[in-house]
Amino acid sequence: MRNIGRMGIHYMNRLHAANVPADLIEKGQKRVIEASLTLIRERAKLKGELVRALGGAFASSSLLGVPLGHNSSFLQGPAFAPPRIREAIWCGSTNATTEEGKELNDPRVLTDVGDVPVQELRDCGVDDDRLMHIISESVKLVMEEDPLRPLVLGGDHSISFPVVRAVSEKLGGPVDILHLDAHPDIYHAFEGNKYSHASSFARIMEGGYARRLLQVGIRSITSEGREQGKRFGVEQFEMRSFSKDRDLLENLKLGEGVKGVYISLDVDCLDPAFAPGVSHIEPGGLSFRDVLNILQNLQANVVAADVVEFNPQRDTVDGMTAMVAAKLVRELTAKISK
Ligand SMILES: NC(=[NH2+])NCCC[C@H](N)C(=O)O
Ligand SMILES: [Mn+2]
Ligand SMILES: [Mn+2]
């Protein structure tokens, strides 16, 4: 199953090689892209109408899955994360109430517009330039429907670039970003791939989509990561000084004077003891409660967020990391919805 995407690309290459007219392929791709966007557009419209009809919501989280794993430099399992996270959000072992009392069953708090069909698009030969634009377009379709705000389920971390681009373009200016991760993901082009999951924040900063970028949980950083951080004025908070920074990080106020705040949560910001189901095991990380303390105390208008890099193929048999990722989504929902 995990190779369908690649087989799809090879299949398209064979069609090109066999002199299948390029415009035939191009026209077919356009129809598939339109169909993909139509499904998301109509679901977002319906959920928006529903929330507005119920009334009283100023901001409301809406899940958008982006099952994309091929821009990972290591394992591609994050492509399979969105359905596993949804399953865990609604798992009967817990309940539908967030820690401070929001009801997830209430569509004014949480709705779902489904997944961008990444596999299907790649199978038709859609390349990454276009795929990234389709992801951006999908995010904008959610934002079109006031009061819906996108809560994106990755996927590897490459998806944050098209998502933040869309949020910034749609709101008409930069946002402040709180980025929790073991890695800064700011290489100019990791292993030659400008869309790499290790390069998304280079694209975001180049594009001018963020004013401030705060990176928290960092404990795997190369000299390029530090240089690029300086170059873009990134505020990098490393784990080795976390006990010193804790006070500041648990009392953050962000987003004043910009369009809002974006939160990007790479599950590997957590210590692998809390979240073993990730591609890049990096000891010495945050505890789950550290992350919740930072989130719950954050003063900010959170306009959108993502949870990325959960790899179900590396999870424990009881799906522990799926529950961890789901709880991050639940508490982000609480943060966004009001
Ligand atoms: N989004 C991520 N999990 N990125 C991990 C990047 C790992 C890469 N090997 C590095 O040196 O930084
Ligand atoms: Mn990352
Ligand atoms: Mn990471």
Tab-separated table of C-alpha atoms and ligand atoms in Angstrom:
chain	number	residue	atom	x	y	z
A	1	MET	CA	0.000	0.000	0.000
A	2	ARG	CA	2.750	2.454	0.841
A	3	ASN	CA	4.175	2.277	-2.678
A	4	ILE	CA	1.033	3.116	-4.626
A	5	GLY	CA	2.130	6.748	-4.900
A	6	ARG	CA	5.494	5.873	-6.330
A	7	MET	CA	4.021	3.286	-8.674
A	8	GLY	CA	1.619	5.969	-9.816
A	9	ILE	CA	4.456	8.301	-10.694
A	10	HIS	CA	6.295	5.545	-12.582
A	11	TYR	CA	3.121	4.714	-14.437
A	12	MET	CA	2.765	8.348	-15.534
A	13	ASN	CA	6.430	8.386	-16.626
A	14	ARG	CA	5.737	5.327	-18.768
A	15	LEU	CA	2.775	7.077	-20.363
A	16	HIS	CA	4.985	10.063	-21.177
A	17	ALA	CA	7.660	7.746	-22.575
A	18	ALA	CA	5.055	5.933	-24.690
A	19	ASN	CA	4.140	9.256	-26.318
A	20	VAL	CA	0.733	9.558	-24.726
A	21	PRO	CA	-0.163	13.176	-25.610
A	22	ALA	CA	0.813	15.520	-22.769
A	23	ASP	CA	-2.436	17.486	-23.036
A	24	LEU	CA	-4.474	14.318	-22.423
A	25	ILE	CA	-2.623	13.750	-19.146
A	26	GLU	CA	-2.828	17.451	-18.275
A	27	LYS	CA	-6.597	17.606	-18.854
A	28	GLY	CA	-7.168	14.489	-16.781
A	29	GLN	CA	-5.085	15.878	-13.925
A	30	LYS	CA	-7.087	19.101	-13.983
A	31	ARG	CA	-10.339	17.158	-13.596
A	32	VAL	CA	-8.982	15.125	-10.685
A	33	ILE	CA	-7.687	18.294	-8.989
A	34	GLU	CA	-11.054	20.020	-9.464
A	35	ALA	CA	-12.871	16.984	-8.044
A	36	SER	CA	-10.562	16.949	-5.011
A	37	LEU	CA	-11.122	20.635	-4.315
A	38	THR	CA	-14.865	20.300	-4.904
A	39	LEU	CA	-15.252	17.664	-2.204
A	40	ILE	CA	-13.388	19.793	0.343
A	41	ARG	CA	-15.179	22.984	-0.735
A	42	GLU	CA	-18.637	21.391	-0.392
A	43	ARG	CA	-17.860	19.759	2.945
A	44	ALA	CA	-16.454	23.049	4.299
A	45	LYS	CA	-19.551	24.894	3.051
A	46	LEU	CA	-21.873	22.419	4.730
A	47	LYS	CA	-19.968	22.499	8.030
A	48	GLY	CA	-19.791	26.303	7.916
A	49	GLU	CA	-23.555	26.547	7.303
A	50	LEU	CA	-24.203	24.144	10.164
A	51	VAL	CA	-22.065	26.076	12.641
A	52	ARG	CA	-23.562	29.421	11.589
A	53	ALA	CA	-27.093	27.997	11.895
A	54	LEU	CA	-26.391	26.836	15.446
A	55	GLY	CA	-25.002	30.302	16.175
A	56	GLY	CA	-22.815	31.760	18.880
A	57	ALA	CA	-19.431	30.588	17.646
A	58	PHE	CA	-16.711	33.162	16.954
A	59	ALA	CA	-14.046	30.621	15.963
A	60	SER	CA	-14.464	26.926	15.363
A	61	SER	CA	-11.852	24.225	14.623
A	62	SER	CA	-12.207	22.149	11.497
A	63	LEU	CA	-10.016	19.126	10.842
A	64	LEU	CA	-8.316	18.831	7.444
A	65	GLY	CA	-6.174	15.742	6.876
A	66	VAL	CA	-3.095	15.868	4.656
A	67	PRO	CA	-1.883	12.257	4.346
A	68	LEU	CA	1.499	13.080	2.799
A	69	GLY	CA	4.704	11.228	3.718
A	70	HIS	CA	6.979	11.359	0.677
A	71	ASN	CA	8.827	14.539	1.690
A	72	SER	CA	10.201	12.815	4.761
A	73	SER	CA	13.954	12.206	4.635
A	74	PHE	CA	13.604	8.963	6.602
A	75	LEU	CA	10.315	7.029	6.933
A	76	GLN	CA	7.072	7.725	5.088
A	77	GLY	CA	4.610	6.416	7.683
A	78	PRO	CA	3.141	9.865	8.528
A	79	ALA	CA	1.080	9.486	5.326
A	80	PHE	CA	-1.092	7.061	7.298
A	81	ALA	CA	-1.628	9.260	10.349
A	82	PRO	CA	-4.882	11.209	9.773
A	83	PRO	CA	-7.358	8.297	10.052
A	84	ARG	CA	-5.492	6.943	13.109
A	85	ILE	CA	-5.664	10.345	14.822
A	86	ARG	CA	-9.395	10.732	14.083
A	87	GLU	CA	-10.051	7.245	15.465
A	88	ALA	CA	-8.198	8.153	18.674
A	89	ILE	CA	-10.003	11.501	19.069
A	90	TRP	CA	-13.319	9.647	19.306
A	91	CYS	CA	-11.983	6.568	21.130
A	92	GLY	CA	-14.354	5.229	23.776
A	93	SER	CA	-11.551	4.936	26.307
A	94	THR	CA	-11.818	8.681	26.870
A	95	ASN	CA	-14.663	11.178	26.473
A	96	ALA	CA	-15.493	14.167	24.321
A	97	THR	CA	-14.643	16.872	26.850
A	98	THR	CA	-11.344	18.783	26.783
A	99	GLU	CA	-9.413	19.510	29.972
A	100	GLU	CA	-11.009	22.901	30.534
A	101	GLY	CA	-14.473	21.744	29.545
A	102	LYS	CA	-15.121	22.227	25.829
A	103	GLU	CA	-17.425	19.653	24.217
A	104	LEU	CA	-15.858	18.193	21.082
A	105	ASN	CA	-19.195	16.723	20.004
A	106	ASP	CA	-20.537	20.223	19.507
A	107	PRO	CA	-19.979	21.195	15.841
A	108	ARG	CA	-19.416	24.759	17.016
A	109	VAL	CA	-16.265	23.427	18.690
A	110	LEU	CA	-15.067	20.842	16.144
A	111	THR	CA	-15.987	19.768	12.619
A	112	ASP	CA	-14.145	17.779	9.959
A	113	VAL	CA	-13.823	18.407	6.233
A	114	GLY	CA	-11.879	15.233	5.454
A	115	ASP	CA	-8.563	14.653	3.701
A	116	VAL	CA	-6.761	16.140	0.728
A	117	PRO	CA	-6.510	13.002	-1.496
A	118	VAL	CA	-2.718	13.127	-1.740
A	119	GLN	CA	-2.281	9.527	-2.897
A	120	GLU	CA	-4.880	9.877	-5.638
A	121	LEU	CA	-3.380	13.152	-6.902
A	122	ARG	CA	0.144	11.742	-6.984
A	123	ASP	CA	-1.135	8.641	-8.750
A	124	CYS	CA	-2.272	10.948	-11.575
A	125	GLY	CA	1.258	12.365	-11.836
A	126	VAL	CA	0.562	15.646	-10.025
A	127	ASP	CA	3.981	17.030	-9.014
A	128	ASP	CA	4.933	18.676	-5.720
A	129	ASP	CA	4.640	22.278	-6.948
A	130	ARG	CA	1.005	21.670	-7.806
A	131	LEU	CA	0.345	19.399	-4.849
A	132	MET	CA	1.547	22.125	-2.474
A	133	HIS	CA	-0.799	24.586	-4.182
A	134	ILE	CA	-3.715	22.160	-3.844
A	135	ILE	CA	-2.969	21.885	-0.109
A	136	SER	CA	-2.867	25.699	0.184
A	137	GLU	CA	-6.107	25.981	-1.787
A	138	SER	CA	-7.805	23.412	0.471
A	139	VAL	CA	-6.812	25.371	3.584
A	140	LYS	CA	-8.224	28.548	2.028
A	141	LEU	CA	-11.514	26.765	1.267
A	142	VAL	CA	-11.886	26.003	4.989
A	143	MET	CA	-11.036	29.600	5.952
A	144	GLU	CA	-13.581	30.838	3.425
A	145	GLU	CA	-16.322	29.496	5.723
A	146	ASP	CA	-16.465	31.779	8.732
A	147	PRO	CA	-16.050	30.855	11.622
A	148	LEU	CA	-14.142	27.697	10.584
A	149	ARG	CA	-10.419	27.636	11.338
A	150	PRO	CA	-8.173	24.870	9.937
A	151	LEU	CA	-6.682	22.300	12.286
A	152	VAL	CA	-4.504	20.266	9.963
A	153	LEU	CA	-3.574	16.613	10.531
A	154	GLY	CA	-0.278	15.628	8.901
A	155	GLY	CA	1.491	14.172	7.278
A	156	ASP	CA	5.186	14.831	7.475
A	157	HIS	CA	6.304	18.345	8.402
A	158	SER	CA	6.591	19.504	4.766
A	159	ILE	CA	2.864	20.283	4.839
A	160	SER	CA	3.325	23.247	7.190
A	161	PHE	CA	4.734	25.368	4.359
A	162	PRO	CA	1.653	25.253	2.081
A	163	VAL	CA	-0.643	25.512	5.108
A	164	VAL	CA	1.033	28.602	6.614
A	165	ARG	CA	1.312	30.174	3.159
A	166	ALA	CA	-2.449	29.813	2.731
A	167	VAL	CA	-3.226	31.171	6.198
A	168	SER	CA	-1.012	34.225	5.672
A	169	GLU	CA	-2.278	34.900	2.153
A	170	LYS	CA	-5.877	34.517	3.230
A	171	LEU	CA	-5.502	36.816	6.258
A	172	GLY	CA	-3.432	39.305	4.245
A	173	GLY	CA	-0.239	39.416	6.307
A	174	PRO	CA	2.244	37.476	8.383
A	175	VAL	CA	1.422	35.506	11.533
A	176	ASP	CA	3.497	34.643	14.589
A	177	ILE	CA	4.383	30.951	14.732
A	178	LEU	CA	4.860	28.783	17.782
A	179	HIS	CA	6.704	25.710	16.480
A	180	LEU	CA	7.292	22.769	18.828
A	181	ASP	CA	9.801	20.278	17.472
A	182	ALA	CA	13.037	18.411	18.232
A	183	HIS	CA	14.321	19.838	14.909
A	184	PRO	CA	14.319	23.367	13.457
A	185	ASP	CA	13.374	22.113	9.919
A	186	ILE	CA	15.035	25.141	8.391
A	187	TYR	CA	17.664	23.652	6.026
A	188	HIS	CA	17.746	25.550	2.749
A	189	ALA	CA	16.989	22.305	0.847
A	190	PHE	CA	17.532	19.099	2.805
A	191	GLU	CA	19.145	16.444	0.578
A	192	GLY	CA	18.370	18.689	-2.389
A	193	ASN	CA	14.606	18.767	-1.744
A	194	LYS	CA	13.219	22.279	-1.261
A	195	TYR	CA	9.923	20.711	-0.125
A	196	SER	CA	11.629	18.434	2.425
A	197	HIS	CA	10.036	18.124	5.859
A	198	ALA	CA	13.371	19.444	7.146
A	199	SER	CA	13.071	22.639	5.027
A	200	SER	CA	9.493	23.827	5.545
A	201	PHE	CA	10.417	26.699	7.855
A	202	ALA	CA	13.019	28.000	5.387
A	203	ARG	CA	10.227	28.295	2.813
A	204	ILE	CA	7.905	29.939	5.351
A	205	MET	CA	10.495	32.560	6.381
A	206	GLU	CA	11.584	33.291	2.774
A	207	GLY	CA	7.962	33.786	1.828
A	208	GLY	CA	7.490	36.382	4.570
A	209	TYR	CA	4.562	34.409	5.994
A	210	ALA	CA	5.786	34.761	9.597
A	211	ARG	CA	6.886	37.759	11.647
A	212	ARG	CA	8.114	35.851	14.693
A	213	LEU	CA	9.055	32.187	14.642
A	214	LEU	CA	9.573	30.608	18.052
A	215	GLN	CA	11.027	27.089	17.977
A	216	VAL	CA	10.646	25.140	21.207
A	217	GLY	CA	11.927	21.661	22.071
A	218	ILE	CA	15.004	21.861	19.827
A	219	ARG	CA	17.647	19.227	20.570
A	220	SER	CA	18.861	18.079	17.155
A	221	ILE	CA	20.337	21.035	15.331
A	222	THR	CA	23.286	21.325	12.950
A	223	SER	CA	25.414	24.378	12.200
A	224	GLU	CA	23.209	25.043	9.154
A	225	GLY	CA	20.175	24.980	11.433
A	226	ARG	CA	21.751	27.632	13.663
A	227	GLU	CA	22.960	29.773	10.751
A	228	GLN	CA	19.604	29.687	9.012
A	229	GLY	CA	17.971	30.457	12.369
A	230	LYS	CA	20.121	33.593	12.728
A	231	ARG	CA	19.606	34.569	9.106
A	232	PHE	CA	15.810	34.542	9.521
A	233	GLY	CA	15.779	35.942	13.069
A	234	VAL	CA	14.274	32.769	14.518
A	235	GLU	CA	13.943	32.500	18.317
A	236	GLN	CA	15.325	29.027	19.004
A	237	PHE	CA	14.681	27.629	22.481
A	238	GLU	CA	16.813	24.558	23.000
A	239	MET	CA	16.009	21.711	25.370
A	240	ARG	CA	19.417	22.007	27.033
A	241	SER	CA	18.241	25.302	28.551
A	242	PHE	CA	14.562	24.417	28.972
A	243	SER	CA	14.605	24.552	32.771
A	244	LYS	CA	15.867	28.137	32.461
A	245	ASP	CA	13.343	29.090	29.730
A	246	ARG	CA	10.358	27.315	31.260
A	247	ASP	CA	8.947	30.372	32.978
A	248	LEU	CA	9.015	32.441	29.812
A	249	LEU	CA	7.601	29.636	27.642
A	250	GLU	CA	4.764	28.928	30.041
A	251	ASN	CA	3.705	32.583	29.929
A	252	LEU	CA	3.824	33.448	26.250
A	253	LYS	CA	1.825	36.217	24.668
A	254	LEU	CA	2.014	36.198	20.868
A	255	GLY	CA	0.432	37.718	17.792
A	256	GLU	CA	-0.030	41.346	18.790
A	257	GLY	CA	0.245	43.564	15.723
A	258	VAL	CA	-0.035	40.670	13.253
A	259	LYS	CA	-2.915	38.666	11.797
A	260	GLY	CA	-2.829	35.973	14.461
A	261	VAL	CA	-0.879	32.994	15.726
A	262	TYR	CA	-0.165	29.663	14.052
A	263	ILE	CA	0.858	26.627	16.097
A	264	SER	CA	2.854	23.846	14.456
A	265	LEU	CA	3.172	20.749	16.618
A	266	ASP	CA	5.699	18.134	15.509
A	267	VAL	CA	4.933	15.105	17.707
A	268	ASP	CA	8.692	14.488	18.062
A	269	CYS	CA	8.946	17.622	20.248
A	270	LEU	CA	7.838	15.198	22.948
A	271	ASP	CA	10.328	12.889	24.564
A	272	PRO	CA	10.099	9.463	22.858
A	273	ALA	CA	9.073	8.065	26.249
A	274	PHE	CA	5.764	9.910	25.753
A	275	ALA	CA	5.506	9.513	21.985
A	276	PRO	CA	7.433	6.566	20.538
A	277	GLY	CA	5.457	6.568	17.275
A	278	VAL	CA	7.552	9.049	15.329
A	279	SER	CA	10.125	8.642	12.557
A	280	HIS	CA	12.932	10.537	14.291
A	281	ILE	CA	13.455	9.249	17.845
A	282	GLU	CA	15.311	12.015	19.686
A	283	PRO	CA	15.704	11.549	23.453
A	284	GLY	CA	15.718	14.454	25.875
A	285	GLY	CA	12.425	16.041	24.874
A	286	LEU	CA	9.412	17.745	26.425
A	287	SER	CA	6.940	15.920	28.617
A	288	PHE	CA	3.294	15.892	27.553
A	289	ARG	CA	2.442	18.191	30.452
A	290	ASP	CA	5.233	20.621	29.449
A	291	VAL	CA	3.549	20.975	26.053
A	292	LEU	CA	0.082	21.410	27.580
A	293	ASN	CA	1.391	24.019	30.027
A	294	ILE	CA	2.835	26.011	27.128
A	295	LEU	CA	-0.381	25.704	25.099
A	296	GLN	CA	-2.902	26.256	27.855
A	297	ASN	CA	-1.111	29.348	29.200
A	298	LEU	CA	-0.464	30.870	25.782
A	299	GLN	CA	-2.259	34.175	25.265
A	300	ALA	CA	-3.008	34.333	21.560
A	301	ASN	CA	-5.604	34.413	18.836
A	302	VAL	CA	-4.796	31.027	17.288
A	303	VAL	CA	-5.969	31.185	13.672
A	304	ALA	CA	-4.818	27.730	12.564
A	305	ALA	CA	-2.600	24.837	13.642
A	306	ASP	CA	-1.134	21.532	12.601
A	307	VAL	CA	-0.102	18.263	14.261
A	308	VAL	CA	2.526	16.489	12.154
A	309	GLU	CA	5.036	13.631	12.040
A	310	PHE	CA	2.993	11.017	13.915
A	311	ASN	CA	4.085	7.740	12.310
A	312	PRO	CA	1.554	4.929	12.979
A	313	GLN	CA	4.011	2.394	11.546
A	314	ARG	CA	6.250	3.011	14.543
A	315	ASP	CA	3.563	3.189	17.209
A	316	THR	CA	3.118	0.695	20.047
A	317	VAL	CA	0.531	-2.068	19.442
A	318	ASP	CA	-2.000	-0.280	21.648
A	319	GLY	CA	-1.674	2.927	19.631
A	320	MET	CA	-0.260	5.029	22.441
A	321	THR	CA	1.151	7.758	20.184
A	322	ALA	CA	-2.141	7.968	18.283
A	323	MET	CA	-3.791	8.883	21.603
A	324	VAL	CA	-1.010	11.387	22.293
A	325	ALA	CA	-1.439	13.020	18.864
A	326	ALA	CA	-5.223	12.990	19.348
A	327	LYS	CA	-4.970	14.709	22.711
A	328	LEU	CA	-2.748	17.379	21.164
A	329	VAL	CA	-5.469	17.893	18.547
A	330	ARG	CA	-8.178	18.004	21.240
A	331	GLU	CA	-6.349	20.598	23.307
A	332	LEU	CA	-5.505	22.655	20.199
A	333	THR	CA	-9.210	22.562	19.397
A	334	ALA	CA	-9.902	23.973	22.853
A	335	LYS	CA	-7.362	26.717	22.176
A	336	ILE	CA	-8.780	27.687	18.775
A	337	SER	CA	-12.529	27.391	19.301
A	338	LYS	CA	-14.415	30.157	21.058
B	1	LIG	N1	10.268	17.254	10.519
B	1	LIG	C1	11.169	16.453	11.007
B	1	LIG	N2	10.865	15.474	11.802
B	1	LIG	N3	12.410	16.663	10.613
B	1	LIG	C2	13.475	15.805	10.958
B	1	LIG	C3	14.708	16.224	10.210
B	1	LIG	C4	15.778	15.255	10.434
B	1	LIG	C5	17.018	15.641	9.727
B	1	LIG	N4	17.812	14.446	9.636
B	1	LIG	C6	17.801	16.714	10.479
B	1	LIG	O1	18.992	16.606	10.604
B	1	LIG	O2	17.275	17.709	10.918
B	2	MN	MN	9.504	18.840	12.253
B	3	MN	MN	10.906	16.871	14.302
